[in-house]
Tab-separated table of C-alpha atoms in Angstrom:
chain	number	residue	atom	x	y	z
A	1	MET	CA	41.298	-21.308	54.797
A	2	LEU	CA	38.243	-21.372	52.635
A	3	ASP	CA	36.830	-24.508	50.971
A	4	ALA	CA	36.496	-24.955	47.101
A	5	ASP	CA	32.793	-23.745	47.324
A	6	GLU	CA	33.551	-20.826	49.330
A	7	SER	CA	36.445	-19.806	46.889
A	8	VAL	CA	34.032	-20.024	44.128
A	9	GLU	CA	31.614	-17.832	45.966
A	10	LEU	CA	34.320	-15.389	46.804
A	11	ARG	CA	35.371	-14.772	43.298
A	12	ALA	CA	31.796	-14.413	42.021
A	13	LEU	CA	31.182	-11.808	44.568
A	14	GLN	CA	34.586	-10.061	43.808
A	15	ALA	CA	33.620	-10.104	40.023
A	16	ARG	CA	30.294	-8.325	40.857
A	17	ALA	CA	31.591	-5.958	43.128
A	18	TYR	CA	34.562	-4.842	41.126
A	19	GLY	CA	33.089	-5.118	37.561
A	20	ARG	CA	31.934	-2.343	35.309
A	21	ALA	CA	28.403	-2.116	36.751
A	22	GLY	CA	29.231	-3.814	40.012
A	23	ALA	CA	26.606	-3.651	42.618
A	24	LEU	CA	25.990	-5.653	45.776
A	25	ASN	CA	23.021	-5.207	48.282
A	26	GLU	CA	23.786	-5.235	51.946
A	27	ALA	CA	23.648	-8.998	52.519
A	28	GLU	CA	25.813	-9.827	49.602
A	29	ALA	CA	28.545	-7.164	50.619
A	30	ALA	CA	28.457	-8.598	54.259
A	31	ARG	CA	29.161	-12.010	52.696
A	32	LEU	CA	31.947	-10.917	50.643
A	33	ARG	CA	33.698	-9.227	53.938
A	34	GLU	CA	33.127	-12.309	55.593
A	35	LEU	CA	34.810	-14.653	52.929
A	36	GLU	CA	37.658	-12.388	52.384
A	37	ALA	CA	38.527	-12.386	56.241
A	38	GLY	CA	38.240	-16.044	56.384
A	39	LYS	CA	40.739	-16.028	53.524
A	40	LEU	CA	43.360	-14.063	55.379
A	41	ARG	CA	42.588	-15.237	59.003
A	42	ARG	CA	44.987	-17.981	60.187
A	43	THR	CA	45.259	-20.155	63.273
A	44	GLU	CA	49.081	-20.587	62.947
A	45	PRO	CA	51.784	-18.872	60.556
A	46	PRO	CA	51.759	-20.323	57.168
A	47	ALA	CA	54.637	-21.951	55.527
A	48	PRO	CA	56.943	-19.611	54.082
A	49	ARG	CA	56.242	-19.432	50.290
A	50	GLY	CA	56.897	-17.060	47.525
A	51	PRO	CA	54.761	-13.870	47.155
A	52	GLU	CA	51.783	-14.533	45.135
A	53	PRO	CA	51.176	-12.281	42.163
A	54	ALA	CA	48.607	-9.702	42.750
A	55	ALA	CA	45.457	-10.101	40.772
A	56	PRO	CA	45.225	-7.490	38.054
A	57	ALA	CA	42.972	-4.530	39.081
A	58	PRO	CA	39.605	-4.562	37.366
A	59	PRO	CA	39.705	-1.752	34.441
A	60	HIS	CA	36.691	0.059	35.864
A	61	ILE	CA	36.653	0.002	39.669
A	62	GLU	CA	34.678	2.680	41.043
A	63	PRO	CA	36.560	3.949	44.008
A	64	ALA	CA	33.400	5.108	45.705
A	65	HIS	CA	32.415	1.134	45.744
A	66	ILE	CA	35.485	0.226	47.902
A	67	GLU	CA	35.709	1.090	51.528
A	68	PRO	CA	39.440	1.294	52.882
A	69	ALA	CA	40.752	-1.666	54.917
A	70	ALA	CA	40.389	-1.819	58.348
A	71	SER	CA	43.000	-3.305	60.652
A	72	THR	CA	41.908	-6.094	63.230
A	73	VAL	CA	43.632	-8.121	65.752
A	74	ASP	CA	43.017	-11.954	66.212
A	75	GLU	CA	43.467	-12.223	69.872
A	76	GLY	CA	43.494	-16.130	69.883
A	77	ALA	CA	46.575	-16.081	67.416
A	78	GLY	CA	48.318	-12.961	68.643
A	79	THR	CA	48.874	-12.061	65.116
A	80	ALA	CA	47.761	-8.671	63.472
A	81	VAL	CA	45.789	-9.344	60.113
A	82	SER	CA	44.200	-6.664	57.790
A	83	GLU	CA	40.573	-7.203	56.912
A	84	ASP	CA	39.584	-6.001	53.580
A	85	ARG	CA	35.973	-4.492	53.862
A	86	THR	CA	34.327	-3.920	50.334
A	87	THR	CA	30.842	-2.929	49.720
A	88	GLY	CA	28.951	-2.963	46.377
A	89	ALA	CA	26.900	-0.033	44.915
A	90	PRO	CA	23.802	0.802	47.187
A	91	HIS	CA	20.468	-0.751	45.851
A	92	GLY	CA	19.057	2.766	45.578
A	93	ASP	CA	21.816	3.800	43.145
A	94	SER	CA	21.491	0.887	41.119
A	95	ALA	CA	17.491	1.625	40.522
A	96	LEU	CA	18.535	5.160	39.568
A	97	ALA	CA	21.106	4.024	37.105
A	98	ALA	CA	18.511	1.627	35.574
A	99	LEU	CA	15.969	4.462	35.497
A	100	ARG	CA	18.309	6.849	33.791
A	101	ARG	CA	19.056	4.046	31.162
A	102	HIS	CA	15.248	3.454	30.459
A	103	TRP	CA	13.684	7.122	31.043
A	104	ARG	CA	11.762	7.048	27.601
A	105	LEU	CA	10.220	3.808	28.473
A	106	ALA	CA	9.291	5.122	32.021
A	107	VAL	CA	7.897	8.401	30.379
A	108	ALA	CA	5.570	6.402	27.999
A	109	ILE	CA	4.373	4.054	30.706
A	110	THR	CA	3.361	6.979	32.850
A	111	ALA	CA	1.718	8.672	29.770
A	112	ALA	CA	-0.214	5.589	29.117
A	113	PHE	CA	-1.397	5.436	32.785
A	114	ILE	CA	-2.510	9.030	32.614
A	115	VAL	CA	-4.610	8.333	29.162
A	116	VAL	CA	-6.227	5.209	30.640
A	117	GLY	CA	-7.185	7.094	33.836
A	118	LEU	CA	-8.792	9.843	31.959
A	119	VAL	CA	-10.671	7.598	29.512
A	120	LEU	CA	-11.828	5.581	32.563
A	121	GLY	CA	-12.993	8.733	34.105
A	122	TRP	CA	-14.948	9.925	31.271
A	123	LEU	CA	-16.563	6.350	30.865
A	124	ILE	CA	-17.715	6.264	34.492
A	125	PHE	CA	-18.607	9.974	35.293
A	126	ALA	CA	-19.521	11.612	31.679
A	127	ASP	CA	-23.189	12.296	31.299
A	128	ARG	CA	-24.124	10.988	28.076
A	129	GLY	CA	-27.830	11.567	28.335
A	130	PRO	CA	-29.641	13.777	25.937
A	131	ALA	CA	-29.051	17.438	26.432
A	132	PRO	CA	-32.212	19.355	27.761
A	133	MET	CA	-33.868	21.456	25.272
A	134	GLN	CA	-33.613	25.397	25.909
A	135	LEU	CA	-37.076	26.966	26.842
A	136	THR	CA	-38.133	30.518	26.736
A	137	ALA	CA	-39.333	31.984	29.843
A	138	GLN	CA	-42.976	31.617	28.616
A	139	GLN	CA	-42.509	28.083	27.533
A	140	GLU	CA	-41.062	27.192	31.057
A	141	GLU	CA	-44.248	28.579	32.550
A	142	TRP	CA	-46.388	26.258	30.370
A	143	GLN	CA	-44.125	23.322	31.760
A	144	SER	CA	-44.609	24.628	35.195
A	145	ALA	CA	-48.451	24.061	34.684
A	146	ILE	CA	-47.999	20.761	33.363
A	147	ILE	CA	-45.851	19.594	36.431
A	148	ALA	CA	-48.246	21.217	38.765
A	149	SER	CA	-51.303	19.156	37.483
A	150	GLY	CA	-49.778	16.134	39.181
A	151	ASP	CA	-50.940	14.089	36.118
A	152	PHE	CA	-47.369	12.760	35.612
A	153	ASP	CA	-44.554	11.154	37.729
A	154	PRO	CA	-42.434	13.608	39.718
A	155	GLY	CA	-39.331	14.760	37.783
A	156	SER	CA	-40.402	12.967	34.509
A	157	VAL	CA	-41.523	15.724	32.442
A	158	ARG	CA	-39.088	16.798	29.840
A	159	ALA	CA	-39.178	19.016	26.872
A	160	VAL	CA	-37.669	17.035	23.711
A	161	ALA	CA	-38.807	19.046	20.666
A	162	GLN	CA	-40.937	21.999	19.421
A	163	GLU	CA	-42.758	22.708	16.171
A	164	GLU	CA	-43.986	26.263	15.166
A	165	GLY	CA	-43.964	27.492	18.717
A	166	VAL	CA	-45.780	24.247	20.132
A	167	VAL	CA	-43.537	22.458	22.803
A	168	ILE	CA	-43.365	18.598	22.901
A	169	TRP	CA	-42.729	16.958	26.191
A	170	PHE	CA	-41.837	13.510	27.277
A	171	ALA	CA	-43.365	12.040	30.501
A	172	THR	CA	-44.307	9.216	32.522
A	173	LYS	CA	-46.902	8.108	34.864
A	174	ASN	CA	-48.184	5.300	37.151
A	175	GLU	CA	-44.607	4.906	38.441
A	176	ARG	CA	-43.064	4.810	34.887
A	177	ALA	CA	-45.127	2.072	33.849
A	178	ASP	CA	-46.710	4.322	30.954
A	179	VAL	CA	-45.015	6.972	28.848
A	180	CYS	CA	-46.716	10.070	27.781
A	181	LEU	CA	-46.471	12.583	24.730
A	182	VAL	CA	-47.826	16.026	25.665
A	183	LEU	CA	-48.147	18.965	23.229
A	184	GLY	CA	-48.510	22.417	24.683
A	185	HIS	CA	-49.004	25.914	23.668
A	186	GLU	CA	-50.331	28.744	25.885
A	187	ASP	CA	-53.307	27.414	27.625
A	188	ALA	CA	-53.944	24.358	25.383
A	189	THR	CA	-52.372	21.132	26.140
A	190	ALA	CA	-52.765	17.707	24.301
A	191	PRO	CA	-51.692	14.700	26.122
A	192	ALA	CA	-51.626	11.116	24.911
A	193	CYS	CA	-50.156	8.116	27.011
A	194	THR	CA	-49.789	4.412	26.432
A	195	THR	CA	-47.700	1.477	27.886
A	196	ARG	CA	-44.007	1.257	27.201
A	197	GLU	CA	-44.286	-1.996	25.264
A	198	GLN	CA	-47.069	-0.219	22.906
A	199	ALA	CA	-44.881	2.958	22.649
A	200	THR	CA	-42.072	0.704	21.539
A	201	ILE	CA	-43.998	-1.146	18.918
A	202	GLN	CA	-46.515	1.357	17.573
A	203	GLY	CA	-45.489	4.615	19.198
A	204	VAL	CA	-48.032	7.116	20.555
A	205	ASN	CA	-49.635	10.109	18.748
A	206	ALA	CA	-50.916	13.556	19.681
A	207	THR	CA	-52.155	16.553	17.815
A	208	LEU	CA	-52.679	20.050	19.015
A	209	ALA	CA	-54.452	22.829	16.786
A	210	LYS	CA	-53.020	26.367	17.214
A	211	PRO	CA	-55.229	29.204	16.027
A	212	VAL	CA	-53.665	31.125	13.110
A	213	SER	CA	-56.844	33.463	12.382
A	214	GLU	CA	-60.610	33.195	12.659
A	215	ALA	CA	-60.842	30.675	9.665
A	216	GLN	CA	-57.453	28.977	9.803
A	217	THR	CA	-55.768	27.025	12.212
A	218	TYR	CA	-52.217	25.404	12.492
A	219	ASP	CA	-52.252	21.756	13.001
A	220	ILE	CA	-49.349	20.302	14.801
A	221	GLN	CA	-48.986	16.300	14.934
A	222	ALA	CA	-46.301	14.563	16.850
A	223	GLN	CA	-45.584	10.810	16.969
A	224	MET	CA	-43.225	9.212	19.528
A	225	TYR	CA	-41.358	5.932	19.652
A	226	LEU	CA	-38.982	4.666	22.360
A	227	THR	CA	-35.521	3.645	21.393
A	228	GLN	CA	-33.916	0.333	22.859
A	229	ASP	CA	-32.548	2.775	25.661
A	230	GLY	CA	-35.873	3.701	26.585
A	231	GLU	CA	-35.428	7.409	25.185
A	232	PRO	CA	-38.045	9.020	23.143
A	233	ALA	CA	-37.682	9.524	19.531
A	234	VAL	CA	-40.142	12.040	18.209
A	235	ILE	CA	-41.346	12.927	14.500
A	236	THR	CA	-43.319	16.111	13.844
A	237	ARG	CA	-45.686	17.483	11.168
A	238	SER	CA	-47.656	20.850	10.914
A	239	TYR	CA	-49.992	22.153	8.308
A	240	ILE	CA	-52.635	24.907	8.048
A	241	THR	CA	-56.158	24.086	7.497
A	242	SER	CA	-59.424	25.959	7.393
A	243	SER	CA	-62.799	25.190	8.345
A	244	GLN	CA	-64.128	26.215	4.852
A	245	SER	CA	-61.631	23.897	2.968
A	246	THR	CA	-60.183	20.426	3.100
A	247	SER	CA	-57.002	21.897	1.741
A	248	MET	CA	-53.597	21.739	3.815
A	249	PHE	CA	-50.678	24.308	3.666
A	250	ALA	CA	-47.250	23.947	4.973
A	251	SER	CA	-47.105	27.513	6.276
A	252	GLU	CA	-49.077	30.653	7.108
A	253	ALA	CA	-47.402	32.346	3.757
A	254	GLU	CA	-48.535	29.330	1.778
A	255	ALA	CA	-51.990	29.827	2.877
A	256	GLU	CA	-52.079	33.412	2.147
A	257	ALA	CA	-50.862	32.785	-1.270
A	258	ALA	CA	-53.763	30.363	-1.900
A	259	THR	CA	-56.118	33.241	-0.940
A	260	THR	CA	-54.415	35.554	-3.444
A	261	LEU	CA	-54.383	32.947	-6.202
A	262	ALA	CA	-58.225	32.422	-5.740
A	263	ALA	CA	-58.709	36.145	-6.245
A	264	GLN	CA	-56.458	36.393	-9.234
A	265	THR	CA	-57.520	33.375	-11.160
A	266	GLY	CA	-61.121	32.556	-9.979
A	267	LEU	CA	-60.296	29.377	-8.473
A	268	ASP	CA	-62.361	27.997	-5.726
A	269	ARG	CA	-60.560	28.730	-2.488
A	270	ARG	CA	-61.730	25.605	-0.900
A	271	THR	CA	-60.299	23.561	-3.546
A	272	ILE	CA	-56.579	25.192	-3.653
A	273	LEU	CA	-53.715	23.130	-2.813
A	274	VAL	CA	-50.086	22.724	-3.516
A	275	VAL	CA	-49.082	19.543	-5.465
A	276	GLY	CA	-45.201	20.296	-5.821
A	277	TYR	CA	-42.495	22.646	-6.265
A	278	ASP	CA	-39.929	23.689	-8.857
A	279	ASP	CA	-37.122	24.660	-6.469
A	280	GLU	CA	-39.024	27.124	-4.344
A	281	VAL	CA	-41.764	27.910	-6.885
A	282	PRO	CA	-45.135	26.192	-5.937
A	283	ILE	CA	-47.285	24.606	-8.296
A	284	TRP	CA	-50.968	24.485	-7.496
A	285	THR	CA	-54.198	22.879	-8.651
A	286	GLY	CA	-57.850	23.925	-8.044
A	287	THR	CA	-61.215	24.144	-9.695
A	288	ASP	CA	-62.491	26.978	-11.650
A	289	THR	CA	-65.556	28.606	-9.824
A	290	SER	CA	-67.361	29.326	-13.004
A	291	THR	CA	-66.662	26.266	-15.273
A	292	GLN	CA	-65.872	23.698	-12.774
A	293	ARG	CA	-62.708	22.680	-14.711
A	294	TYR	CA	-59.631	21.178	-12.954
A	295	CYS	CA	-56.667	23.476	-13.456
A	296	LEU	CA	-52.922	23.348	-13.015
A	297	VAL	CA	-51.241	26.776	-12.184
A	298	TYR	CA	-47.592	27.955	-12.064
A	299	ASP	CA	-46.228	30.031	-9.080
A	300	GLY	CA	-49.588	32.394	-8.632
A	301	SER	CA	-47.621	35.206	-7.007
A	302	MET	CA	-48.053	37.301	-10.116
A	303	PRO	CA	-50.905	38.813	-11.984
A	304	ASP	CA	-52.347	36.294	-14.835
A	305	PRO	CA	-49.999	33.391	-13.882
A	306	PRO	CA	-49.481	30.542	-16.506
A	307	MET	CA	-52.403	28.163	-15.921
A	308	VAL	CA	-54.159	25.273	-17.975
A	309	CYS	CA	-57.454	23.808	-17.286
A	310	ASP	CA	-59.224	20.496	-18.311
A	311	ASP	CA	-62.761	19.308	-18.485
A	312	SER	CA	-64.097	18.403	-15.069
A	313	LEU	CA	-66.010	15.612	-16.674
A	314	MET	CA	-62.986	13.864	-17.674
A	315	LEU	CA	-62.379	13.262	-13.900
A	316	ALA	CA	-64.478	10.090	-14.117
A	317	ASP	CA	-61.674	8.436	-15.902
A	318	ALA	CA	-58.961	6.553	-13.937
A	319	ASP	CA	-56.304	8.723	-14.812
A	320	ARG	CA	-55.875	12.079	-16.416
A	321	THR	CA	-53.132	14.495	-17.012
A	322	LEU	CA	-52.676	18.284	-17.077
A	323	VAL	CA	-49.823	19.739	-18.962
A	324	LEU	CA	-48.425	23.091	-18.467
A	325	ASP	CA	-45.552	24.583	-20.512
A	326	VAL	CA	-43.736	27.648	-19.006
A	327	ALA	CA	-41.181	29.477	-21.422
A	328	ASP	CA	-38.400	31.471	-19.342
A	329	ASP	CA	-35.348	33.207	-21.180
A	330	GLY	CA	-35.690	31.076	-24.188
A	331	GLU	CA	-36.045	27.852	-22.139
A	332	THR	CA	-39.203	25.723	-21.827
A	333	THR	CA	-40.091	23.886	-18.711
A	334	ARG	CA	-43.018	21.154	-18.883
A	335	TYR	CA	-45.133	20.458	-15.951
A	336	GLU	CA	-47.148	17.240	-16.119
A	337	TYR	CA	-49.708	16.369	-13.279
A	338	GLN	CA	-51.408	13.069	-13.302
A	339	PHE	CA	-54.470	12.760	-11.096
A	340	GLY	CA	-57.627	10.875	-10.822
A	341	TYR	CA	-58.180	7.649	-8.837
A	342	GLY	CA	-54.749	6.382	-9.244
A	343	GLN	CA	-51.465	7.737	-7.873
A	344	GLN	CA	-51.078	11.516	-8.228
A	345	TYR	CA	-47.663	13.047	-8.996
A	346	LEU	CA	-45.869	15.890	-10.567
A	347	THR	CA	-43.238	15.526	-13.360
A	348	VAL	CA	-41.042	18.567	-14.149
A	349	THR	CA	-39.032	18.486	-17.333
A	350	ARG	CA	-36.556	21.304	-18.111
A	351	GLY	CA	-35.488	22.138	-21.684
A	352	TRP	CA	-38.424	20.367	-23.155
A	353	GLU	CA	-38.802	20.497	-26.732
A	354	SER	CA	-41.956	19.440	-28.775
A	355	ASP	CA	-41.565	16.871	-31.360
A	356	ASP	CA	-42.339	19.456	-33.894
A	357	ALA	CA	-39.653	21.605	-32.619
A	358	ALA	CA	-37.232	18.782	-32.592
A	359	GLY	CA	-38.002	18.067	-36.093
A	360	GLU	CA	-37.365	21.542	-37.355
């Protein structure tokens, strides 16, 4: 007979085995068979008693979870008894049932792992350095010549910008202790080097002059700083100059326009320069060759352009102003250029009306 603890254990195992979601592992199923066999096994015939009412069958017993009873013989007592063998649902079936109930969660977890893997892969293996600048075949030959000079660390020469056909390279030397800015065009190069600390604080500058004509050159200036990551940050400027003038022009077309303006107005070519723009229309200043007066000119691309001049003697004052009014389609635009020893600037006023016109 079973003691009290074994009876409680037997009922608990039977409830789990025969319940709606009953499932026992192999060890629990073996224990259930052992307890049920102990309950039926006797060493001597029991005293006669009335039949015990059978326990009501569980409402949802799965036939597949119960094995048929197997007959055994207790040789010691010579009495044949039957041993009920029951097994719970296999553990694999239980896991499969749980997976079916929570498939959405499983899919979400799997997708999350995939996303995390992709992000980690990008962070580890992605090349986040600056993209190399595309060079023409001719510019690649210039770069090969710079590398072949042996003046810089192997593998350090890298094109970072270009201005008006001039290529700007970044390089290092003295085993990366110094950083260099190299400007190159055809056979001309202009290198400038300094220490990394100096480049971070004050930068490094280089200038290269590219011939435009016999009398003009394109001056390209570059200034480089180092970022906190040690990468070069380059600022470039370019303008056209002439050996016969101190004026600077933004482009070759602007320099040609200054030559045309000198021929049309009689201004000294050496003194002509652009002081501002109205949209894309340039506003010029220059000195009249015959009278030595200082003049302000609108556009200059047409014959007899609008122009106003002042006495050159007045330049001795601290500040002077040239005022030019240009009428177009019934609207007047006023151009005021302040010059002298103070700050020089151009003011453009559209729809301007004089005090007399406003009073009328």
